[in-house]
């Protein structure tokens, strides 16, 4: 995959360089399509199990999964430069374009530089003002689909092994993106309304302080708290009432609402991401809640960190600082 030029969304890379091909071969062997099959199955399982993925794809990619037809304007997101050149062809006379050697016959260059007919007998069909729109549509479709047809079909077939396309008949590409990646929008009213409490009541001081503090934060800090407790900074399309968590046995994930549970005898909150549970000590002062939640957010930004990482005589604040420094050192080494 690669980032699209338009808005940094993932799309299939049509022209991997030698290093990328070698890496793909090291991962998946001689079958160059097995990687696409693997991705198709992973995406299918994520969708089937309502597991959000931290990636967004281009609109044509979602159309591919839904088996929706492409249109010319889809190319603008996939390859803006190619889109602009084809738009130029649409808007200028064929004779002028032929003099500039921009158009000729209904052919294009394939991935290996070979000539590819855009339609049957295309090498003998001259592009004219009368058929120019057809030429542009066929060339756009080849860029978005034809030049990677085998790879795309391998991914789609694997995806459909896990998800029945008929189950997505009423879903459009924008809705499919929400189903895959959730929404970054966090509604505090929705969050509070869909929170359960264990040994706490919504009217308890600690709980009121908690919501006052979280509501005072900016979106990024709220998202990091969500990451700390649930393992994801994104929400399902249905919001907090549709938060997913682990099942009791080996079954698929089930809906588990956000829960705040009393944690006596501890200095700092802790999270159980499999169950969307935040253990919150019964603090006596609002400032204690604020300090504790700040540390929790810092730990959420560091990923999988728990208080078991504390060294002897090390405070939680020192732990966060130490891990941040270690993270920066690792980046420099890379």
Coordinates of C-alpha atoms in Angstrom, one line a residue:
X1 CA 0.0 0.0 0.0
X2 CA 1.0 3.7 -0.3
X3 CA -0.4 7.0 0.7
X4 CA -2.6 8.8 -1.9
X5 CA -1.3 12.2 -3.1
X6 CA -4.6 13.9 -2.3
X7 CA -5.3 13.3 1.4
X8 CA -2.8 10.7 2.9
X9 CA -5.2 7.8 2.7
X10 CA -4.0 4.3 1.9
X11 CA -4.4 2.8 -1.5
X12 CA -2.9 -0.2 -3.4
X13 CA 0.6 0.7 -4.6
X14 CA 0.5 0.0 -8.4
X15 CA 4.3 0.4 -8.9
X16 CA 6.2 -1.0 -5.9
X17 CA 10.0 -0.4 -6.1
X18 CA 12.5 -3.3 -6.0
X19 CA 13.0 -3.0 -2.3
X20 CA 9.2 -3.1 -1.7
X21 CA 8.9 -6.2 -3.9
X22 CA 11.7 -7.9 -2.1
X23 CA 10.1 -7.1 1.3
X24 CA 6.7 -8.4 0.1
X25 CA 8.4 -11.6 -1.2
X26 CA 10.2 -12.1 2.2
X27 CA 6.8 -11.9 4.0
X28 CA 4.6 -13.9 1.6
X29 CA 6.9 -16.0 -0.6
X30 CA 6.8 -16.4 -4.3
X31 CA 3.0 -16.0 -4.6
X32 CA 2.9 -12.2 -5.1
X33 CA -0.9 -12.3 -4.6
X34 CA -0.8 -14.0 -1.2
X35 CA -0.2 -10.7 0.6
X36 CA -3.4 -9.2 -0.9
X37 CA -5.3 -12.3 0.1
X38 CA -4.0 -11.9 3.7
X39 CA -5.0 -8.2 3.8
X40 CA -8.5 -9.1 2.4
X41 CA -9.0 -11.7 5.1
X42 CA -7.8 -9.4 7.9
X43 CA -10.1 -6.6 6.7
X44 CA -13.0 -9.1 6.5
X45 CA -12.4 -10.4 10.0
X46 CA -12.1 -6.9 11.4
X47 CA -15.4 -5.9 9.8
X48 CA -17.1 -9.2 10.9
X49 CA -15.9 -8.8 14.5
X50 CA -16.6 -5.1 14.7
X51 CA -12.9 -4.4 15.4
X52 CA -11.8 -0.8 14.4
X53 CA -8.6 -0.4 12.4
X54 CA -6.4 2.7 12.7
X55 CA -6.2 3.3 9.0
X56 CA -8.3 5.1 6.3
X57 CA -8.4 4.1 2.7
X58 CA -9.3 6.1 -0.5
X59 CA -13.0 6.1 -1.6
X60 CA -12.2 3.9 -4.7
X61 CA -10.8 1.2 -2.3
X62 CA -14.1 1.1 -0.4
X63 CA -15.9 0.9 -3.7
X64 CA -13.8 -2.0 -4.6
X65 CA -14.8 -3.9 -1.5
X66 CA -18.5 -3.2 -2.2
X67 CA -18.1 -4.1 -5.9
X68 CA -19.4 -0.6 -6.8
X69 CA -18.5 0.9 -10.3
X70 CA -15.8 3.5 -10.5
X71 CA -16.5 6.9 -12.0
X72 CA -14.0 9.4 -13.6
X73 CA -13.9 11.7 -10.6
X74 CA -12.7 8.9 -8.3
X75 CA -9.4 9.2 -10.0
X76 CA -8.9 12.7 -8.5
X77 CA -8.4 11.1 -5.1
X78 CA -6.3 8.2 -6.4
X79 CA -4.0 10.2 -8.7
X80 CA -4.6 13.9 -8.8
X81 CA -1.9 14.5 -11.5
X82 CA -3.2 11.8 -13.8
X83 CA -6.8 13.1 -13.2
X84 CA -5.7 16.6 -14.3
X85 CA -4.0 15.3 -17.5
X86 CA -7.2 13.4 -18.5
X87 CA -9.3 16.3 -17.7
X88 CA -7.1 18.4 -20.0
X89 CA -7.8 15.8 -22.7
X90 CA -11.5 16.1 -22.2
X91 CA -11.4 19.9 -22.5
X92 CA -9.3 20.2 -25.7
X93 CA -9.8 19.2 -29.4
X94 CA -8.5 15.8 -30.4
X95 CA -6.5 17.2 -33.3
X96 CA -4.7 19.7 -31.1
X97 CA -3.9 16.9 -28.6
X98 CA -2.7 14.6 -31.4
X99 CA -0.3 17.3 -32.6
X100 CA 1.1 17.5 -29.1
X101 CA 1.4 13.7 -29.1
X102 CA -0.8 13.5 -26.0
X103 CA -3.3 11.0 -27.6
X104 CA -3.2 8.5 -30.4
X105 CA -5.1 5.2 -30.2
X106 CA -7.1 3.4 -27.5
X107 CA -4.0 2.0 -25.8
X108 CA -1.9 2.8 -22.7
X109 CA 1.3 1.6 -21.1
X110 CA 1.1 -1.4 -18.8
X111 CA 3.0 -1.9 -15.5
X112 CA 6.0 -3.3 -17.4
X113 CA 5.9 -0.7 -20.2
X114 CA 4.0 -3.0 -22.6
X115 CA 1.2 -1.7 -24.7
X116 CA -2.3 -2.5 -23.3
X117 CA -5.5 -2.1 -25.3
X118 CA -8.2 -0.1 -23.4
X119 CA -10.8 -2.0 -25.3
X120 CA -10.9 -4.9 -27.8
X121 CA -9.1 -3.8 -30.9
X122 CA -8.1 -0.5 -29.3
X123 CA -4.7 -0.4 -31.0
X124 CA -6.6 0.2 -34.3
X125 CA -9.1 2.7 -32.9
X126 CA -8.1 6.4 -33.3
X127 CA -9.1 8.8 -30.5
X128 CA -11.4 11.5 -31.9
X129 CA -13.7 14.2 -30.6
X130 CA -16.6 11.8 -30.9
X131 CA -15.1 9.0 -28.8
X132 CA -12.7 11.0 -26.6
X133 CA -15.0 10.8 -23.5
X134 CA -15.0 7.0 -23.8
X135 CA -11.2 7.0 -24.1
X136 CA -10.9 9.1 -20.9
X137 CA -13.3 6.9 -18.9
X138 CA -11.5 3.7 -20.0
X139 CA -8.1 5.1 -19.2
X140 CA -9.2 6.3 -15.8
X141 CA -10.7 2.9 -15.1
X142 CA -7.5 1.2 -16.1
X143 CA -5.4 3.4 -13.8
X144 CA -7.8 2.7 -10.8
X145 CA -8.5 -0.9 -11.5
X146 CA -7.1 -2.6 -14.6
X147 CA -3.4 -2.2 -14.0
X148 CA -3.8 -4.0 -10.6
X149 CA -6.7 -6.2 -11.6
X150 CA -5.2 -9.5 -10.4
X151 CA -4.1 -8.1 -7.1
X152 CA -7.4 -6.3 -6.4
X153 CA -9.3 -9.5 -7.3
X154 CA -7.2 -11.6 -4.9
X155 CA -7.9 -9.1 -2.1
X156 CA -11.6 -8.9 -2.9
X157 CA -12.0 -12.7 -3.1
X158 CA -10.3 -13.2 0.2
X159 CA -12.5 -10.4 1.8
X160 CA -15.6 -12.1 0.5
X161 CA -14.5 -15.4 2.0
X162 CA -15.1 -13.8 5.4
X163 CA -17.8 -11.2 4.6
X164 CA -20.8 -12.0 2.4
X165 CA -21.2 -9.2 -0.1
X166 CA -24.9 -9.5 0.2
X167 CA -24.7 -8.4 3.8
X168 CA -23.3 -5.1 2.6
X169 CA -25.9 -4.5 -0.1
X170 CA -27.3 -1.5 1.7
X171 CA -23.9 0.0 2.7
X172 CA -22.3 2.9 0.7
X173 CA -18.6 3.6 0.7
X174 CA -18.8 6.3 3.3
X175 CA -20.7 4.1 5.7
X176 CA -18.2 1.3 5.1
X177 CA -15.3 3.6 6.1
X178 CA -17.2 4.3 9.4
X179 CA -17.7 0.6 10.0
X180 CA -13.9 0.0 9.5
X181 CA -12.4 2.9 11.2
X182 CA -15.1 4.5 13.3
X183 CA -15.5 8.2 13.9
X184 CA -13.0 10.6 15.4
X185 CA -15.8 12.7 16.8
X186 CA -16.2 12.4 20.6
X187 CA -19.4 13.6 22.1
X188 CA -19.0 14.1 25.9
X189 CA -22.8 14.0 26.3
X190 CA -22.9 10.6 24.5
X191 CA -19.9 9.4 26.6
X192 CA -21.4 10.3 29.9
X193 CA -24.8 9.0 29.0
X194 CA -23.4 5.6 28.0
X195 CA -21.1 5.1 31.0
X196 CA -21.8 2.5 33.8
X197 CA -20.5 2.7 37.3
X198 CA -19.3 0.0 39.7
X199 CA -19.4 1.0 43.4
X200 CA -19.9 4.6 42.3
X201 CA -23.0 6.7 41.6
X202 CA -23.1 9.5 39.0
X203 CA -23.8 12.0 41.8
X204 CA -20.6 11.1 43.7
X205 CA -18.0 14.0 43.9
X206 CA -15.2 12.0 42.3
X207 CA -17.4 11.2 39.3
X208 CA -18.6 14.8 38.9
X209 CA -15.0 16.0 39.1
X210 CA -14.0 13.4 36.5
X211 CA -16.5 14.6 34.0
X212 CA -15.8 18.3 34.7
X213 CA -12.1 17.6 34.0
X214 CA -12.6 15.6 30.9
X215 CA -15.0 18.1 29.4
X216 CA -12.4 20.8 30.0
X217 CA -9.8 19.0 27.8
X218 CA -9.3 19.5 24.1
X219 CA -10.2 16.7 21.6
X220 CA -6.7 15.2 21.4
X221 CA -6.5 14.7 25.2
X222 CA -10.0 13.2 25.3
X223 CA -9.0 10.8 22.5
X224 CA -5.9 9.8 24.4
X225 CA -8.0 9.0 27.5
X226 CA -10.3 6.9 25.3
X227 CA -7.2 5.1 24.0
X228 CA -5.9 4.5 27.5
X229 CA -9.2 2.9 28.6
X230 CA -10.4 1.1 25.5
X231 CA -7.3 0.6 23.4
X232 CA -8.6 2.8 20.5
X233 CA -8.9 6.6 20.1
X234 CA -11.7 6.0 17.5
X235 CA -15.4 5.2 18.1
X236 CA -17.7 2.8 16.3
X237 CA -20.2 4.5 14.0
X238 CA -22.9 4.1 16.6
X239 CA -20.9 6.0 19.3
X240 CA -20.3 5.0 22.9
X241 CA -23.3 2.7 23.1
X242 CA -21.6 0.4 20.5
X243 CA -18.2 0.1 22.2
X244 CA -16.9 -3.4 21.7
X245 CA -15.0 -5.5 24.2
X246 CA -13.9 -9.1 24.9
X247 CA -16.4 -11.8 25.4
X248 CA -16.3 -14.1 28.5
X249 CA -15.2 -17.1 26.6
X250 CA -13.6 -17.6 23.2
X251 CA -16.5 -16.1 21.3
X252 CA -16.4 -12.9 19.2
X253 CA -16.3 -9.5 20.8
X254 CA -19.5 -8.2 22.4
X255 CA -20.8 -4.7 23.3
X256 CA -19.2 -3.5 26.5
X257 CA -20.1 0.1 27.6
X258 CA -17.5 2.4 29.2
X259 CA -17.4 1.6 32.9
X260 CA -15.8 3.5 35.9
X261 CA -15.1 1.2 38.8
X262 CA -14.0 2.2 42.3
X263 CA -10.4 1.3 43.2
X264 CA -9.7 1.8 46.9
X265 CA -6.1 1.8 48.2
X266 CA -4.4 2.9 45.0
X267 CA -2.8 6.2 44.1
X268 CA -3.5 6.2 40.4
X269 CA -6.2 5.0 38.0
X270 CA -5.7 2.0 35.8
X271 CA -7.4 0.6 32.7
X272 CA -8.6 -2.8 31.4
X273 CA -8.8 -2.2 27.7
X274 CA -10.4 -5.6 26.9
X275 CA -13.4 -4.6 29.0
X276 CA -13.4 -0.8 28.6
X277 CA -13.1 -0.4 32.4
X278 CA -11.4 2.5 34.2
X279 CA -10.5 1.8 37.8
X280 CA -10.7 5.2 39.6
X281 CA -9.6 5.6 43.2
X282 CA -11.9 7.6 45.5
X283 CA -10.0 10.8 45.6
X284 CA -10.7 13.4 48.3
X285 CA -9.8 16.5 46.2
X286 CA -10.5 17.6 42.6
X287 CA -6.8 18.4 42.2
X288 CA -6.0 14.8 42.9
X289 CA -8.4 13.6 40.1
X290 CA -6.9 16.2 37.7
X291 CA -3.3 15.1 38.4
X292 CA -4.1 11.4 38.2
X293 CA -6.0 11.8 34.9
X294 CA -3.1 13.8 33.4
X295 CA -0.8 10.9 34.2
X296 CA -3.3 8.4 32.8
X297 CA -3.4 10.4 29.5
X298 CA 0.4 10.5 29.3
X299 CA 0.5 6.8 29.8
X300 CA -2.1 6.3 27.1
X301 CA 0.0 8.3 24.7
X302 CA 2.9 5.9 25.3
X303 CA 0.9 2.8 24.4
X304 CA 1.0 -0.4 26.4
X305 CA 2.3 0.9 29.7
X306 CA 1.3 0.0 33.2
X307 CA 2.3 0.9 36.7
X308 CA 4.3 -2.4 36.9
X309 CA 6.9 -0.5 34.9
X310 CA 7.6 1.6 38.0
X311 CA 11.1 1.3 39.4
X312 CA 12.0 1.4 43.1
X313 CA 11.3 4.8 44.6
X314 CA 10.1 6.1 41.2
X315 CA 7.0 8.3 41.1
X316 CA 4.4 7.9 38.2
X317 CA 5.4 11.3 36.9
X318 CA 9.1 10.1 36.7
X319 CA 7.9 6.9 35.0
X320 CA 6.2 8.9 32.3
X321 CA 9.2 11.2 31.8
X322 CA 11.6 8.3 31.6
X323 CA 9.5 6.4 29.1
X324 CA 9.1 9.5 26.9
X325 CA 12.9 9.9 26.8
X326 CA 13.4 6.2 26.0
X327 CA 10.8 6.6 23.2
X328 CA 12.8 9.6 21.7
X329 CA 16.1 7.6 21.9
X330 CA 14.6 4.7 20.0
X331 CA 13.4 7.0 17.3
X332 CA 16.9 8.5 16.9
X333 CA 18.4 5.0 16.7
X334 CA 16.0 4.1 13.9

